[in-house]
Amino acid sequence: MTDLQLGGVSRWYGNVVAVNDVTMTLGPGVTGLLGPNGAGKTTLLHMMAGFLAPSRGTVTVDGASTWRNPDIYRHLGLVSEREAVHSFLSAYEFVLASAKLHRLAEAEAAARRAIELVEMTDAQHRRIGTYSKGMRQRTRVAAALVHDPQVLLLDEPFNGMDPRQRLHMMDLLHRLGDAGRTILFSSHILEEVEQVSGTVQVIVAGRLAASGDFRTIRRLMTHRPHVFAIHSSDDRRLAVALMGEASVNGVDIDRTGLTVRAGDYGSFTRALPKIALAQGVRVRRLLPSDESLESVFSYLVEA
Amino acid sequence: MNATIIWMTARGLFGRRRFLFLLPLPVLVIALAALARSAGVDPRHWAPPVLIGLGVAVVLPVVALVVGTGVLGSEIDDGTVVHILSKPTPRWQIVVSKLAVAVAVTAVTVAIPMYAAGVLAESVRLGLALAAASVVGTLAYSTLFLALSLVTRRPVLLGLVYVLIWEGLLSNLVRGTRVLSVQQYVVALADRMAGSPLLEGSVSVPVALGMTAVVAVGATLLAVERLRSFNIAGETG
Amino acid sequence: MSEPTALASAAEPAGVIHDIGYHRYDGPRRGRGYVAGSLYVHSLRTAFGLGRSAKAKIFPWLIVGITGLVAAVLVAIRAQTGLVPLTYAQFAEAMSWLVIFFVAVAAPELVSRDLRSGVLPLYFSRPMSRPDYPLAKLAALITAVWLLLGGPQLLMFIGAAFTVNGGLRAVWDELLDLLPSLLYAGLWAVVFASVGLVIASLTGKRAFANGGIVAVFLMTTPVVGVLSVLPSRTVNELAYLAAPSTLVTGVGSWLFHDLVATEGEGSIRIGDFGPVYAAVAGALVATCVLLLLARYRKVAQS
């Protein structure tokens, strides 16, 4: 179990503040670092990986500072955003070199395992220069995993991957996270984060805007109404009855059904069955229509 | 010294076409020396322009510049240095390993034609002296240029400024600056070892050796220190 | 059972595109000459770092500063003592290393940057014919080098005009010395810019272009040194063809011999081979231009 801790971390370049007073603790499992482009995700990741010094604050892995401390790399793997990789080597040579640089006892076996993990066994002896973007990405992930790190940092890892590769990578990250490793990956694509992790750190304009389970975050935003899509046996009747309910802010009816905007999640969910029962309306479907991360994200960004 | 890094650096250097563009320089030295010798020209006339003017003043620094800035600079330039740095390898090991490759490649590429030209000019002793002095010069140049590639984003340009303007122009005009010119150290050492009338050093040998050591050690320490604080900025930086 | 479709009785969703005043441009368009001219001016500014960050201005203006300083010193010496250490034409020769350095820095800024950032398709999808691009760049670099040499020469002339004795007649003599020297400076510019630009156009990395241009110029000087001491007189007189700087000096000593000729070790003796030098210089420039045109024909199609 390894903890990655950031305490009051800020980083500025002259007048531009890239990261503004971020405090967070990352524990075992998969965490998504979510934010629009230019929010400071890469800057934050580079500070965590020891490639950038914070202008203020501390970044520690299990208590040890990450800056100017090559020893952290024994337990930390980084997959950076830049695609760069030594194109004159083959994937096997590259991962093997990584294993040797980590001074692993059985470097060849570790390299083979890592390459199998990312499904690159077939192409491993070809030059990296001949690979597609997704293959290069997977090679870099293999090199970052070869020493079995406790902490894995990935900067936009799904860039350039096709859907099948993406699924495979997500599965891999899940398994690693379930095994107790601390995994952080950054993305600006909501679906990716939604599918891989329930825990999210949202960073907007250099500030940490929200942390934790995204459904909980959503629920905490009580000043925005929750939106539900309801299909029932008698939409209009239900709509009229719901409008009389205090926790309901608005009701829309259209061809697809009923859309209800509720101000108070708790009261509404308790009141709806009672109202439906009283009106004799059968509710066929009740879906929160904005539970996805997208609405969290856009609400946070617009906030 | 780290064998893996040496291997990777050597592969990177030789695996690219650009290394071949360096070869015309040493070949030219040998070709000119052979031409002059076969035409029976008095060595006193052709040795200074070929041995010093081309060999020590051009071939040695240019090869050292291209190789020295290439071993680390090209990785910094295309971003692959991340892979080397995200390992628990001590930074001094990385610097020393890359230096070993740079010095070895440059020394061989320069010492061979210098030896050949020296033999063609006068004697085996001159050839050996020139080769040995070139190796010493390689130490100074390679460390200097490797450090330069960690200090600035345009190490080749600054290296050329040093070679052309400092060593080429000023050292010829202002005698005092010769104490700070690697080219002069090489000439002085070769002069002392060969004892030949063809060479004329203007810096004393202890100064030459001492300054070479200072430059080599100083530049290496600087490079290690800069590598420890090497940072990769994010999208905004 | 309410039918949702009955509710959607509104008509087909209506749409309107508002006129916010966007129009295609129908006015007069300037021709190919304007495009090429703009590229020329832009490249000329780039060579001196104008319109770019402060760092890009350091090297070009450093060199301008040095040449200007030398010219100023010459003016001062002439004003004080009446001696002429360097004539206008000899000034151009003395500055040859600085010219090489300037070309080594400026040529990659002009062409290597475009290659690296992959903007050539953007250039060539404009109403500009393929040869215009390299020719405009070449013209800009030639102009830049000519200004680098001609500016200080002009400075020397102005200084001389104010300090020389003999009234208008003397000033007129000075002018007659200056004009051919400006032409000579132009010759330096044409040869050096052509060679430098071709080398720079081979690579997108500025570091390689810098080093390559310097290496080519540096390599050729010792060749001249060796050839000029070989026992054959013909070879000695033709030796100066091997390096661009001595090539131009050779042409200069043929065309402007009384302006350029110096006594002592700096002089070069080319015997009767003056026309050969001029022909070789012309062939060199023509070859470089053709190589440039060929280079951009290929790159444009890739």
mmCIF file of C-alpha atoms in Angstrom, chain A residues 233-236 253 255, chain C residues 1-2 4-5 7-8:
data_model
loop_
_atom_site.group_PDB
_atom_site.id
_atom_site.type_symbol
_atom_site.label_atom_id
_atom_site.label_comp_id
_atom_site.label_asym_id
_atom_site.label_seq_id
_atom_site.Cartn_x
_atom_site.Cartn_y
_atom_site.Cartn_z
ATOM 1 C CA SER A 233 -48.381 4.570 -18.034
ATOM 2 C CA ASP A 234 -49.880 8.065 -17.858
ATOM 3 C CA ASP A 235 -47.272 10.764 -18.197
ATOM 4 C CA ARG A 236 -49.554 13.779 -18.166
ATOM 5 C CA ILE A 253 -43.392 16.383 -21.399
ATOM 6 C CA ARG A 255 -42.596 12.387 -27.172
ATOM 7 C CA MET C 1 -53.449 6.069 -22.367
ATOM 8 C CA SER C 2 -52.078 9.308 -23.695
ATOM 9 C CA PRO C 4 -46.977 10.871 -26.819
ATOM 10 C CA THR C 5 -47.191 11.477 -30.530
ATOM 11 C CA LEU C 7 -48.378 15.934 -28.022
ATOM 12 C CA ALA C 8 -45.723 16.448 -30.606
#
